[in-house]
XYZ file of C-alpha atoms in Angstrom:
726
model
C -151.141 -63.681 20.310
C -151.786 -62.230 23.758
C -148.588 -60.173 23.612
C -149.542 -58.678 20.267
C -153.054 -57.790 21.357
C -151.845 -56.000 24.488
C -148.934 -54.216 22.809
C -151.047 -52.618 20.073
C -153.215 -50.504 22.430
C -150.105 -49.541 24.336
C -148.346 -48.408 21.171
C -151.410 -46.502 19.993
C -151.672 -44.742 23.374
C -147.985 -43.892 23.348
C -148.230 -42.477 19.830
C -151.225 -40.349 20.809
C -149.396 -38.992 23.845
C -146.327 -38.114 21.743
C -148.514 -36.521 19.071
C -150.399 -34.429 21.624
C -147.246 -33.498 23.508
C -145.557 -32.224 20.377
C -148.655 -30.254 19.420
C -148.807 -28.578 22.871
C -145.105 -27.805 22.571
C -145.741 -26.134 19.188
C -148.420 -23.940 20.780
C -146.080 -22.967 23.570
C -142.981 -22.465 21.460
C -142.876 -23.537 17.800
C -139.081 -23.477 17.839
C -139.127 -26.087 20.624
C -141.472 -28.293 18.575
C -139.292 -27.938 15.498
C -136.117 -28.765 17.405
C -137.605 -31.895 19.041
C -138.873 -33.272 15.700
C -135.612 -32.585 13.920
C -133.522 -34.008 16.771
C -135.605 -37.204 16.668
C -134.899 -37.624 12.961
C -131.222 -36.810 13.537
C -130.910 -39.385 16.333
C -132.677 -42.026 14.234
C -130.508 -41.340 11.192
C -127.276 -41.302 13.205
C -128.317 -44.447 15.086
C -128.938 -46.283 11.817
C -125.474 -45.334 10.642
C -123.817 -46.383 13.901
C -125.380 -49.826 13.903
C -125.055 -50.374 10.169
C -121.430 -49.231 9.929
C -120.219 -51.309 12.855
C -122.137 -54.358 11.623
C -120.998 -54.133 7.987
C -118.850 -57.256 8.258
C -121.775 -59.314 9.530
C -125.017 -58.176 7.932
C -123.875 -58.622 4.272
C -126.717 -56.383 3.111
C -125.455 -53.909 0.538
C -128.815 -52.134 0.437
C -128.819 -51.457 4.185
C -125.141 -50.552 4.372
C -125.549 -47.993 1.592
C -128.524 -46.376 3.337
C -126.723 -46.426 6.685
C -123.837 -44.382 5.237
C -126.241 -42.017 3.487
C -128.234 -41.344 6.657
C -125.096 -40.274 8.579
C -124.699 -37.303 6.261
C -128.448 -36.719 6.122
C -128.333 -36.491 9.928
C -125.480 -33.983 9.750
C -127.280 -31.755 7.248
C -130.531 -31.985 9.252
C -128.511 -30.824 12.275
C -127.285 -27.793 10.295
C -130.888 -27.150 9.218
C -132.003 -27.220 12.861
C -129.223 -24.921 14.061
C -129.821 -22.415 11.241
C -133.610 -22.272 11.743
C -134.968 -18.818 12.335
C -134.955 -18.027 16.060
C -132.104 -20.379 17.041
C -129.708 -17.444 17.096
C -126.711 -19.452 15.872
C -126.432 -18.285 12.265
C -127.529 -14.628 12.249
C -125.588 -13.348 9.227
C -127.953 -14.747 6.559
C -131.720 -15.428 6.517
C -131.891 -18.284 3.972
C -129.689 -21.046 5.395
C -132.425 -23.260 6.911
C -134.585 -23.648 3.813
C -131.570 -24.070 1.529
C -130.085 -26.813 3.689
C -133.525 -28.453 3.885
C -133.861 -28.710 0.092
C -130.279 -29.976 -0.346
C -130.822 -32.602 2.378
C -134.092 -33.810 0.919
C -132.466 -34.159 -2.511
C -129.738 -36.262 -0.910
C -132.256 -38.406 0.980
C -134.579 -39.059 -1.984
C -131.747 -39.857 -4.390
C -130.123 -42.138 -1.801
C -133.383 -44.065 -1.329
C -133.607 -44.470 -5.117
C -129.940 -45.409 -5.624
C -130.035 -48.008 -2.845
C -132.056 -50.357 -5.070
C -128.993 -50.750 -7.297
C -127.302 -52.604 -4.453
C -130.096 -55.100 -3.786
C -128.220 -57.746 -5.780
C -125.400 -59.367 -3.849
C -123.202 -59.170 -6.945
C -123.232 -55.356 -6.640
C -121.166 -54.893 -3.506
C -120.880 -51.631 -1.603
C -117.348 -50.336 -1.175
C -117.991 -48.725 2.199
C -114.912 -46.476 2.125
C -115.669 -45.156 -1.358
C -119.339 -44.534 -0.599
C -118.425 -42.814 2.678
C -115.863 -40.633 0.897
C -118.331 -39.734 -1.864
C -120.992 -38.640 0.632
C -118.402 -36.728 2.637
C -117.331 -34.824 -0.482
C -120.944 -34.156 -1.515
C -121.809 -32.872 1.955
C -118.764 -30.619 1.966
C -119.839 -29.138 -1.378
C -123.367 -28.510 -0.072
C -122.035 -26.778 3.032
C -119.673 -24.645 0.954
C -122.369 -23.696 -1.563
C -124.831 -22.711 1.173
C -122.690 -21.280 3.995
C -119.438 -20.188 2.346
C -120.104 -19.146 -1.249
C -123.833 -18.494 -0.689
C -124.689 -19.343 -4.282
C -127.447 -21.859 -3.526
C -130.798 -20.582 -4.880
C -132.987 -18.764 -2.342
C -135.865 -20.977 -1.210
C -137.893 -18.796 1.147
C -138.399 -15.071 1.648
C -139.931 -14.010 4.946
C -143.263 -12.314 4.432
C -143.503 -13.455 0.818
C -143.220 -17.219 1.058
C -141.657 -19.962 -1.010
C -139.698 -19.225 -4.159
C -140.494 -21.071 -7.418
C -137.190 -22.965 -7.045
C -138.253 -24.283 -3.645
C -141.686 -25.393 -4.844
C -140.405 -27.009 -8.016
C -137.669 -28.765 -6.064
C -140.231 -30.220 -3.671
C -142.186 -31.611 -6.641
C -139.020 -33.078 -8.180
C -138.163 -34.689 -4.848
C -141.674 -36.165 -4.701
C -141.186 -37.648 -8.185
C -137.880 -39.222 -7.113
C -139.531 -40.659 -4.014
C -142.399 -41.898 -6.187
C -139.893 -43.717 -8.407
C -138.317 -45.274 -5.311
C -141.769 -46.396 -4.149
C -142.464 -47.957 -7.562
C -139.167 -49.866 -7.413
C -139.992 -50.960 -3.895
C -143.249 -52.528 -5.095
C -141.558 -54.040 -8.143
C -138.825 -55.638 -6.008
C -140.996 -56.529 -3.048
C -140.005 -60.185 -3.369
C -136.520 -59.184 -2.172
C -137.861 -57.849 1.138
C -139.414 -59.428 4.140
C -143.149 -58.540 4.068
C -142.938 -56.614 7.349
C -139.872 -54.677 6.248
C -141.493 -53.924 2.900
C -144.571 -52.529 4.617
C -142.530 -50.194 6.873
C -140.471 -48.941 3.924
C -143.602 -48.197 1.903
C -145.123 -46.229 4.782
C -141.862 -44.304 5.244
C -141.750 -43.290 1.572
C -145.440 -42.366 1.512
C -145.100 -40.121 4.584
C -141.915 -38.569 3.191
C -143.811 -37.638 0.001
C -146.644 -36.175 2.099
C -144.096 -34.194 4.094
C -142.565 -32.697 0.963
C -145.981 -31.811 -0.444
C -146.922 -30.079 2.803
C -143.798 -27.922 2.540
C -145.000 -26.474 -0.778
C -147.822 -24.459 0.832
C -146.475 -22.510 3.820
C -145.731 -18.794 3.724
C -144.257 -18.745 7.221
C -141.638 -20.975 8.832
C -143.970 -21.152 11.845
C -147.190 -21.769 9.908
C -149.662 -24.654 10.062
C -148.474 -26.226 6.775
C -144.946 -26.247 8.175
C -146.252 -27.948 11.333
C -148.029 -30.674 9.317
C -144.948 -31.248 7.190
C -142.807 -31.858 10.261
C -145.355 -34.319 11.642
C -145.149 -36.265 8.400
C -141.351 -36.185 8.610
C -141.499 -37.514 12.167
C -143.595 -40.469 11.056
C -141.439 -41.138 7.983
C -138.287 -41.386 10.101
C -140.023 -43.601 12.615
C -141.043 -45.990 9.834
C -137.577 -46.023 8.206
C -136.161 -46.793 11.653
C -138.550 -49.715 12.063
C -137.765 -50.977 8.565
C -133.996 -50.921 8.922
C -133.972 -52.385 12.406
C -136.412 -55.125 11.322
C -133.974 -56.286 8.615
C -131.676 -57.598 11.274
C -129.026 -54.914 11.736
C -129.362 -55.106 15.498
C -129.380 -58.919 15.693
C -126.941 -60.195 18.310
C -123.622 -61.341 16.911
C -122.150 -63.043 19.943
C -122.117 -66.331 18.089
C -119.551 -64.865 15.668
C -117.016 -64.725 18.467
C -117.754 -68.152 19.869
C -114.649 -70.279 19.993
C -115.023 -73.414 17.956
C -112.670 -75.448 20.068
C -113.382 -78.778 18.459
C -113.700 -77.537 14.822
C -110.529 -79.346 13.720
C -111.489 -82.728 15.120
C -115.266 -82.943 14.675
C -116.205 -85.361 11.934
C -112.706 -85.078 10.415
C -112.829 -88.342 8.532
C -116.330 -87.656 7.198
C -115.473 -84.117 6.118
C -112.283 -85.087 4.313
C -113.884 -87.925 2.371
C -117.265 -86.358 1.603
C -118.090 -84.138 -1.352
C -121.178 -82.834 0.476
C -121.390 -79.721 2.619
C -121.408 -80.707 6.293
C -122.828 -78.229 8.775
C -124.073 -77.688 12.297
C -126.467 -75.037 13.625
C -127.458 -74.005 17.141
C -130.936 -73.641 18.600
C -131.346 -70.300 16.751
C -130.438 -72.080 13.503
C -127.189 -70.125 13.178
C -124.187 -71.903 11.715
C -121.669 -73.012 14.327
C -119.743 -75.231 11.928
C -119.391 -75.384 8.138
C -117.101 -77.839 6.360
C -114.192 -76.586 4.203
C -116.084 -77.581 1.037
C -118.245 -74.440 1.246
C -116.075 -72.351 -1.149
C -116.246 -75.080 -3.825
C -120.049 -75.182 -3.769
C -121.169 -71.670 -2.808
C -118.039 -69.542 -3.000
C -118.271 -68.576 0.680
C -115.452 -69.270 3.097
C -116.681 -71.168 6.187
C -115.906 -68.183 8.420
C -118.221 -66.022 6.310
C -121.115 -68.352 7.065
C -120.564 -68.798 10.794
C -123.072 -66.914 12.894
C -125.514 -66.616 10.018
C -128.487 -68.827 9.303
C -128.932 -70.961 6.165
C -131.845 -68.705 5.271
C -129.504 -65.705 4.894
C -128.100 -67.378 1.780
C -131.478 -68.172 0.201
C -133.582 -66.067 -2.160
C -136.040 -63.983 -0.116
C -139.023 -65.787 -1.574
C -137.835 -69.205 -0.365
C -136.201 -68.393 2.950
C -139.522 -68.172 4.813
C -140.722 -71.658 3.883
C -137.351 -73.220 4.742
C -137.243 -71.463 8.109
C -140.754 -72.644 8.946
C -139.874 -76.239 8.030
C -136.882 -76.187 10.395
C -138.932 -74.693 13.202
C -141.676 -77.292 12.844
C -139.095 -80.058 12.926
C -137.412 -78.514 15.984
C -140.638 -78.678 17.990
C -140.688 -82.484 17.759
C -137.004 -83.071 17.149
C -137.809 -84.774 13.854
C -135.169 -85.082 11.104
C -135.130 -82.532 8.292
C -135.157 -83.601 4.656
C -135.937 -81.023 1.979
C -134.549 -79.231 -1.057
C -133.480 -75.609 -0.704
C -132.177 -73.041 -3.178
C -129.065 -71.163 -2.071
C -127.383 -68.208 -3.769
C -123.642 -68.444 -4.352
C -121.311 -65.466 -4.105
C -121.731 -64.955 -7.861
C -125.516 -64.904 -7.593
C -125.875 -68.405 -9.082
C -128.754 -70.463 -7.717
C -127.562 -73.755 -6.219
C -130.153 -76.410 -5.339
C -129.133 -78.243 -2.163
C -130.700 -81.440 -0.865
C -130.651 -80.918 2.914
C -130.669 -83.758 5.446
C -130.323 -83.004 9.136
C -130.908 -84.571 12.550
C -131.604 -82.847 15.827
C -128.908 -82.307 18.475
C -130.399 -82.852 21.920
C -129.092 -81.355 25.173
C -128.943 -83.140 28.532
C -132.635 -82.447 29.138
C -133.666 -83.913 25.779
C -134.462 -80.548 24.232
C -133.392 -79.597 20.696
C -130.148 -77.637 20.939
C -129.480 -77.481 17.224
C -129.138 -79.557 14.082
C -126.334 -81.372 12.341
C -126.497 -82.515 8.737
C -125.270 -82.437 5.149
C -126.196 -80.483 2.021
C -125.746 -82.183 -1.343
C -125.483 -80.102 -4.508
C -128.227 -81.449 -6.819
C -128.308 -78.439 -9.155
C -127.189 -80.435 -12.168
C -129.769 -83.135 -11.550
C -132.558 -80.568 -11.077
C -131.560 -78.756 -14.261
C -131.636 -81.993 -16.227
C -135.031 -82.849 -14.785
C -136.289 -79.356 -15.615
C -134.943 -79.567 -19.165
C -136.620 -82.923 -19.662
C -139.939 -81.582 -18.346
C -139.678 -78.462 -20.496
C -138.783 -80.525 -23.542
C -141.683 -82.880 -22.901
C -144.133 -79.981 -22.480
C -142.804 -78.295 -25.620
C -143.113 -81.475 -27.682
C -146.536 -82.347 -26.293
C -147.922 -78.857 -26.931
C -146.178 -78.282 -30.277
C -148.517 -77.456 -33.192
C -146.235 -79.561 -35.399
C -146.367 -83.344 -35.439
C -143.192 -84.859 -33.961
C -142.155 -88.507 -34.260
C -139.120 -90.428 -32.999
C -138.214 -93.643 -34.785
C -135.584 -96.328 -34.481
C -132.718 -96.488 -36.936
C -134.902 -98.809 -39.008
C -137.782 -96.311 -39.180
C -140.028 -98.002 -36.569
C -142.082 -95.435 -34.621
C -141.108 -95.269 -30.939
C -142.850 -91.989 -29.988
C -145.331 -89.546 -31.462
C -146.826 -86.399 -29.977
C -150.603 -85.770 -29.791
C -150.669 -83.593 -32.925
C -149.167 -86.344 -35.077
C -151.697 -88.929 -33.900
C -154.628 -86.501 -33.862
C -154.224 -85.493 -37.500
C -154.319 -89.132 -38.503
C -157.267 -90.074 -36.287
C -155.281 -92.836 -34.584
C -153.998 -93.532 -31.090
C -150.417 -93.907 -30.007
C -150.971 -97.611 -29.340
C -151.987 -98.164 -32.972
C -148.961 -96.295 -34.356
C -146.145 -97.431 -32.083
C -144.076 -100.235 -33.573
C -145.163 -99.493 -37.146
C -142.958 -98.319 -40.007
C -143.040 -94.542 -40.520
C -143.261 -95.128 -44.290
C -146.916 -96.050 -43.779
C -147.645 -92.470 -42.646
C -145.857 -90.684 -45.487
C -147.624 -89.521 -48.622
C -149.934 -91.954 -50.428
C -147.825 -95.069 -49.936
C -144.542 -96.736 -50.751
C -145.005 -96.190 -54.539
C -144.804 -92.413 -54.083
C -141.367 -91.283 -55.431
C -140.967 -88.879 -52.517
C -141.604 -91.700 -50.040
C -138.965 -93.780 -51.775
C -136.601 -90.830 -51.415
C -137.297 -90.763 -47.681
C -136.436 -94.451 -47.410
C -133.177 -93.979 -49.306
C -132.174 -91.026 -47.098
C -132.922 -92.935 -43.887
C -130.968 -95.970 -45.037
C -128.024 -93.659 -45.755
C -128.464 -91.866 -42.418
C -129.011 -88.529 -44.172
C -131.340 -85.583 -43.614
C -134.459 -85.476 -45.803
C -136.987 -82.713 -46.168
C -139.741 -81.981 -48.611
C -143.495 -81.632 -49.120
C -145.686 -84.738 -49.104
C -149.358 -85.111 -50.008
C -151.711 -87.697 -48.484
C -155.425 -88.326 -48.148
C -157.012 -88.016 -44.702
C -159.778 -90.294 -43.431
C -162.391 -88.149 -45.253
C -160.522 -88.404 -48.545
C -159.396 -84.770 -48.529
C -155.937 -83.955 -49.863
C -153.572 -82.900 -47.058
C -150.131 -81.393 -47.638
C -147.377 -81.703 -45.024
C -143.890 -80.273 -44.898
C -141.799 -83.157 -43.588
C -138.265 -83.184 -42.243
C -136.572 -86.376 -41.064
C -133.227 -85.851 -39.344
C -130.741 -88.410 -38.022
C -129.836 -88.390 -34.311
C -126.336 -89.500 -33.334
C -124.573 -90.062 -30.036
C -121.280 -88.455 -29.014
C -119.346 -91.027 -31.021
C -121.346 -90.180 -34.157
C -123.283 -93.460 -34.154
C -126.834 -93.264 -35.511
C -129.303 -93.973 -32.688
C -132.637 -92.520 -33.844
C -134.480 -90.426 -36.369
C -136.625 -87.396 -35.508
C -139.370 -86.451 -37.961
C -141.515 -83.314 -37.990
C -144.822 -82.965 -39.837
C -146.184 -79.446 -40.438
C -149.604 -79.066 -42.066
C -149.147 -76.709 -45.039
C -152.431 -77.470 -46.803
C -153.652 -73.883 -46.501
C -150.377 -72.580 -47.861
C -150.534 -74.955 -50.817
C -154.094 -73.854 -51.588
C -153.030 -70.210 -51.483
C -150.017 -70.915 -53.686
C -152.242 -72.656 -56.224
C -154.683 -69.756 -56.126
C -151.801 -67.313 -56.567
C -150.494 -69.263 -59.540
C -153.945 -69.291 -61.136
C -154.374 -65.561 -60.623
C -150.898 -64.834 -61.975
C -151.520 -66.991 -65.035
C -154.798 -65.194 -65.729
C -153.136 -61.800 -65.313
C -150.279 -62.748 -67.621
C -152.727 -63.966 -70.244
C -155.070 -60.971 -69.938
C -152.231 -58.454 -70.126
C -151.268 -59.524 -73.629
C -154.504 -58.311 -75.290
C -154.213 -54.634 -74.242
C -150.469 -54.748 -74.927
C -151.094 -55.786 -78.524
C -153.281 -52.731 -78.892
C -150.645 -50.473 -77.360
C -148.014 -51.852 -79.748
C -150.232 -51.574 -82.851
C -151.469 -47.986 -82.348
C -147.999 -46.332 -82.758
C -147.589 -47.917 -86.208
C -150.979 -46.592 -87.319
C -150.103 -43.109 -86.104
C -146.752 -43.151 -87.921
C -148.363 -44.368 -91.170
C -150.695 -41.327 -91.125
C -147.590 -39.209 -91.840
C -148.841 -36.078 -90.035
C -146.564 -36.335 -86.949
C -143.566 -34.160 -86.220
C -140.139 -35.713 -85.669
C -140.451 -35.292 -81.916
C -143.898 -36.896 -81.940
C -142.586 -39.804 -84.033
C -139.809 -40.382 -81.480
C -142.310 -40.393 -78.635
C -144.633 -42.796 -80.468
C -141.718 -45.100 -81.247
C -140.722 -44.987 -77.551
C -144.246 -46.132 -76.654
C -143.953 -48.939 -79.185
C -140.559 -50.143 -77.938
C -141.725 -49.976 -74.337
C -144.769 -52.032 -75.231
C -142.601 -54.658 -76.891
C -140.353 -54.735 -73.804
C -143.318 -55.245 -71.486
C -144.697 -57.906 -73.823
C -141.347 -59.680 -73.673
C -141.432 -59.570 -69.880
C -144.949 -61.001 -69.828
C -143.963 -63.731 -72.275
C -140.917 -64.540 -70.165
C -143.052 -64.658 -67.029
C -145.423 -67.025 -68.783
C -142.487 -69.158 -69.860
C -141.229 -69.363 -66.257
C -144.670 -70.398 -65.093
C -144.768 -73.119 -67.747
C -141.320 -74.261 -66.648
C -142.504 -74.488 -63.037
C -145.521 -76.523 -64.053
C -143.511 -78.697 -66.473
C -145.410 -77.743 -69.639
C -142.826 -75.483 -71.304
C -141.991 -76.492 -74.892
C -138.278 -76.027 -75.543
C -137.317 -75.584 -79.227
C -133.525 -75.276 -79.555
C -131.839 -73.544 -82.478
C -128.231 -72.757 -83.309
C -126.980 -69.882 -81.171
C -123.558 -68.216 -81.063
C -122.780 -68.504 -77.353
C -119.920 -65.987 -77.473
C -122.208 -63.407 -79.050
C -124.782 -63.915 -76.287
C -122.129 -63.642 -73.539
C -120.725 -60.450 -75.073
C -124.239 -58.964 -75.206
C -124.806 -59.804 -71.536
C -121.510 -58.220 -70.463
C -122.253 -55.135 -72.547
C -125.692 -54.695 -70.960
C -124.202 -54.960 -67.441
C -121.290 -52.645 -68.121
C -122.942 -49.640 -66.455
C -123.540 -51.216 -62.993
C -120.060 -52.786 -63.211
C -118.468 -49.383 -63.857
C -120.262 -47.910 -60.839
C -118.310 -50.372 -58.663
C -115.101 -50.194 -60.761
C -115.490 -53.876 -61.657
C -113.733 -55.246 -64.727
C -115.202 -57.897 -67.053
C -112.801 -60.520 -68.434
C -113.919 -62.916 -71.193
C -111.829 -66.030 -71.899
C -112.665 -68.161 -74.976
C -110.920 -71.378 -76.069
C -111.659 -70.753 -79.762
C -111.833 -67.960 -82.311
C -114.251 -65.174 -81.497
C -116.589 -66.272 -84.254
C -117.162 -69.208 -86.542
C -118.958 -72.525 -86.598
C -117.253 -73.677 -83.376
C -119.188 -71.029 -81.436
C -122.603 -72.409 -82.311
C -124.589 -74.454 -79.791
C -128.170 -75.678 -79.712
C -130.082 -73.424 -77.333
C -132.803 -70.802 -76.962
C -131.096 -67.436 -77.427
C -133.550 -65.512 -75.228
C -133.478 -68.051 -72.373
C -129.690 -68.312 -72.556
C -129.364 -64.533 -72.400
C -131.703 -64.187 -69.426
C -130.049 -67.048 -67.508
C -126.544 -65.624 -67.999
C -127.795 -62.110 -67.230
C -129.067 -63.231 -63.818
C -125.759 -64.891 -62.928
C -123.649 -61.941 -64.115
C -125.877 -59.489 -62.187
C -125.401 -61.588 -59.021
C -121.635 -61.693 -59.590
C -121.448 -57.900 -59.965
C -123.595 -57.398 -56.881
C -121.499 -59.794 -54.758
C -118.079 -58.562 -55.955
C -116.173 -56.009 -53.858
C -115.425 -52.568 -55.289
C -112.509 -52.742 -57.688
C -112.911 -56.479 -58.278
C -113.369 -58.465 -61.467
C -115.894 -60.861 -62.992
C -114.359 -63.541 -65.197
C -116.441 -65.405 -67.794
C -114.838 -68.337 -69.578
C -116.112 -70.448 -72.477
C -114.438 -73.834 -72.308
C -114.289 -76.563 -74.950
C -114.321 -76.595 -78.762
C -117.190 -76.431 -79.434
C -118.178 -74.717 -76.131
C -119.332 -77.170 -73.473
C -118.961 -75.243 -70.193
C -119.562 -71.600 -69.232
C -117.960 -70.500 -65.940
C -118.675 -67.219 -64.135
C -116.150 -66.371 -61.404
C -116.179 -63.497 -58.897
C -114.677 -62.527 -55.564
C -116.861 -63.083 -52.514
C -118.135 -66.339 -51.050
C -121.815 -67.272 -50.943
C -123.035 -67.020 -47.295
C -123.012 -70.399 -45.562
C -126.650 -69.887 -44.528
C -127.944 -70.288 -48.115
C -125.325 -72.442 -49.853
C -127.400 -75.600 -49.703
C -130.471 -73.730 -51.004
C -128.698 -71.378 -53.437
C -130.918 -72.300 -56.403
C -134.140 -72.562 -54.364
C -137.020 -70.103 -54.509
C -136.980 -67.037 -52.208
C -133.541 -67.908 -50.767
C -131.530 -64.722 -50.306
C -129.179 -63.285 -47.703
C -127.872 -59.814 -46.966
C -129.488 -58.043 -49.940
C -131.768 -55.136 -49.113
C -133.881 -55.637 -52.249
C -133.100 -59.304 -52.911
C -136.026 -61.606 -53.686
C -134.248 -64.917 -54.154
C -135.909 -65.328 -57.591
C -132.916 -64.622 -59.870
C -130.980 -67.840 -59.292
C -134.260 -69.774 -59.011
C -135.475 -68.593 -62.431
C -132.010 -69.317 -63.875
C -132.269 -72.854 -62.540
C -135.694 -73.214 -64.202
C -134.298 -72.028 -67.525
C -131.241 -74.302 -67.232
C -133.468 -77.288 -66.487
C -135.742 -76.430 -69.431
C -132.744 -76.373 -71.787
C -131.211 -79.502 -70.264
C -128.216 -77.671 -68.796
C -126.548 -78.539 -65.504
C -125.643 -75.966 -62.814
C -122.882 -76.305 -60.251
C -121.906 -73.932 -57.431
C -118.350 -73.789 -56.041
C -117.679 -71.333 -53.228
C -114.959 -71.023 -50.609
C -114.631 -68.845 -47.499
C -110.889 -69.483 -47.445
C -110.332 -68.309 -51.050
C -113.270 -65.872 -50.938
C -114.330 -66.957 -54.433
C -117.585 -68.095 -56.034
C -117.766 -69.975 -59.360
C -121.004 -70.818 -61.206
C -120.505 -73.562 -63.808
C -123.117 -74.039 -66.559
C -122.765 -77.478 -68.147
C -124.241 -77.304 -71.637
C -125.965 -80.213 -73.343
C -123.513 -82.992 -74.131
C -120.946 -81.743 -71.562
């Protein structure tokens, strides 16, 4: 603490002296001031490259290596800017070099600072030769454009000031630097706090420098002076940031001969599946067992000379380092869990155990220990905790039972909705919590499914403790082990009371609307007849009136059919069968769907096992229901068939007992089990899932059976309608 308190005043004094000295130099000779500031930035930039390039095999920091290469060429261009500055007398053939080189260099610097964030991840390695070559080529182009071809836009005209290109470029550069600053804050967890602070200050002062260079009208003006001060500070801060990351750390340990590496702990190393290591007093690896590539992907020689904390995520390295240092003070053993990043960026959780190595004087000279990979165990523990939290906080009741249906676990929602505690429910049969008791047919169905080890799902109603009716959507699924043996059942209970109430309300409203629509429709249908009977209408008017009448009848038929479907759903539909010629109905259906079939070049094929007409074609049915049911299935077949396909309809048996509708195209696996259920559809833009559902209602009302056969291998779907008596 004493060192810090005394160094701060010293540094402040030194900075003030440098600041004042540079200002006095600018008063004496502005060219001298400019040269000293630029040479400082050039030396800093070139120094960063020298250290970073020669340490590239040791530092393993892609971010720093990329910036080190970039700053070599930034230093070179800044040197050209300095030599071409007005008054230097080196380049006298052209007045615009200095400002042009300045803008090009600042573009390179800002874009390099932004691009460096791409290499923060270890998985994105820097190919030093390629990056060096790319910057070399870019620098050569800049030099050629400015000094050889002289096609770079003019940035400054003496006596007039900055050109629009120069000002706009400075603003663009500020935006790029602003983006780099935003990324720096967003990725601050990847930087040491001290390094992050220096980098932020460097970017802020660089932005201020660029803004200052948008105001001057003279290369020797005050705004130019302020801009160079800001540049001086920005390069000082970038120097502090890059050095603080560890580029200049001593690497002598990398060349230390490990004379006893082949004999130390040989038996332990060869028989152990743990990572065995040894570190010196600076906590740098002096020995790493050959197992390192299997666990982390690093060869032992890649780890020597580096600390364990170099392989940890930045957010965890600090705590681990502090734990080692605290243990080193007392020589106590180390036992903790650390997260290490493998060469592929995978996080590996290591259980670290280490003991102190003491020198002849009893002081801690290092540590020796083992790291055990416990990643799998930690993941399993995490998954169990996450699963437990998910189940405990789920809004759906979840229960686990034995194979015999005895409750072994229930989450809080399940118990809370039944106003009981887990102690009261555990060990009891789940049948006691389903519906209104064992006499409920649905509850019996649950018992049969569980005894057969099958999945069961459906809606169950029960009374809560207040006597209110509660609806639950229940699913009970079998749980098997790897050998397929039944070990448990998992049941979910979702409260759907509100949905049931809304469905009932919707049904009531729809029934009222259907009923109320018929009265005005009767009037609409009757009025055309009265108008026609008057006999004072033209032919065209008669046609229009008749169109109104036929449309009214069609709407009335739709309403009646909708009412019939509702009655079928509620089980109150009265089915009155009469003799119907099934072939005639099928032919009418195919005729009515001929137009959409032609649009897809689909052919209809009708196969009948009897004469086209006669007594053998008569069945007991409802002609309208039969037509609508077949129409739905044929429409689906046309829709599902590929272009140029065919829809085959066959009437089998004498008299007819089975109607089969066959088309190319398999029913999607996602809806096969629920093909005839309400609102089940897949892949249709305007599909509602009501066509097959209403057909099922009509088939049930007439006592017909429905069977679906579909095959991905044959790419065929067949709907079989089993007529009464089949």
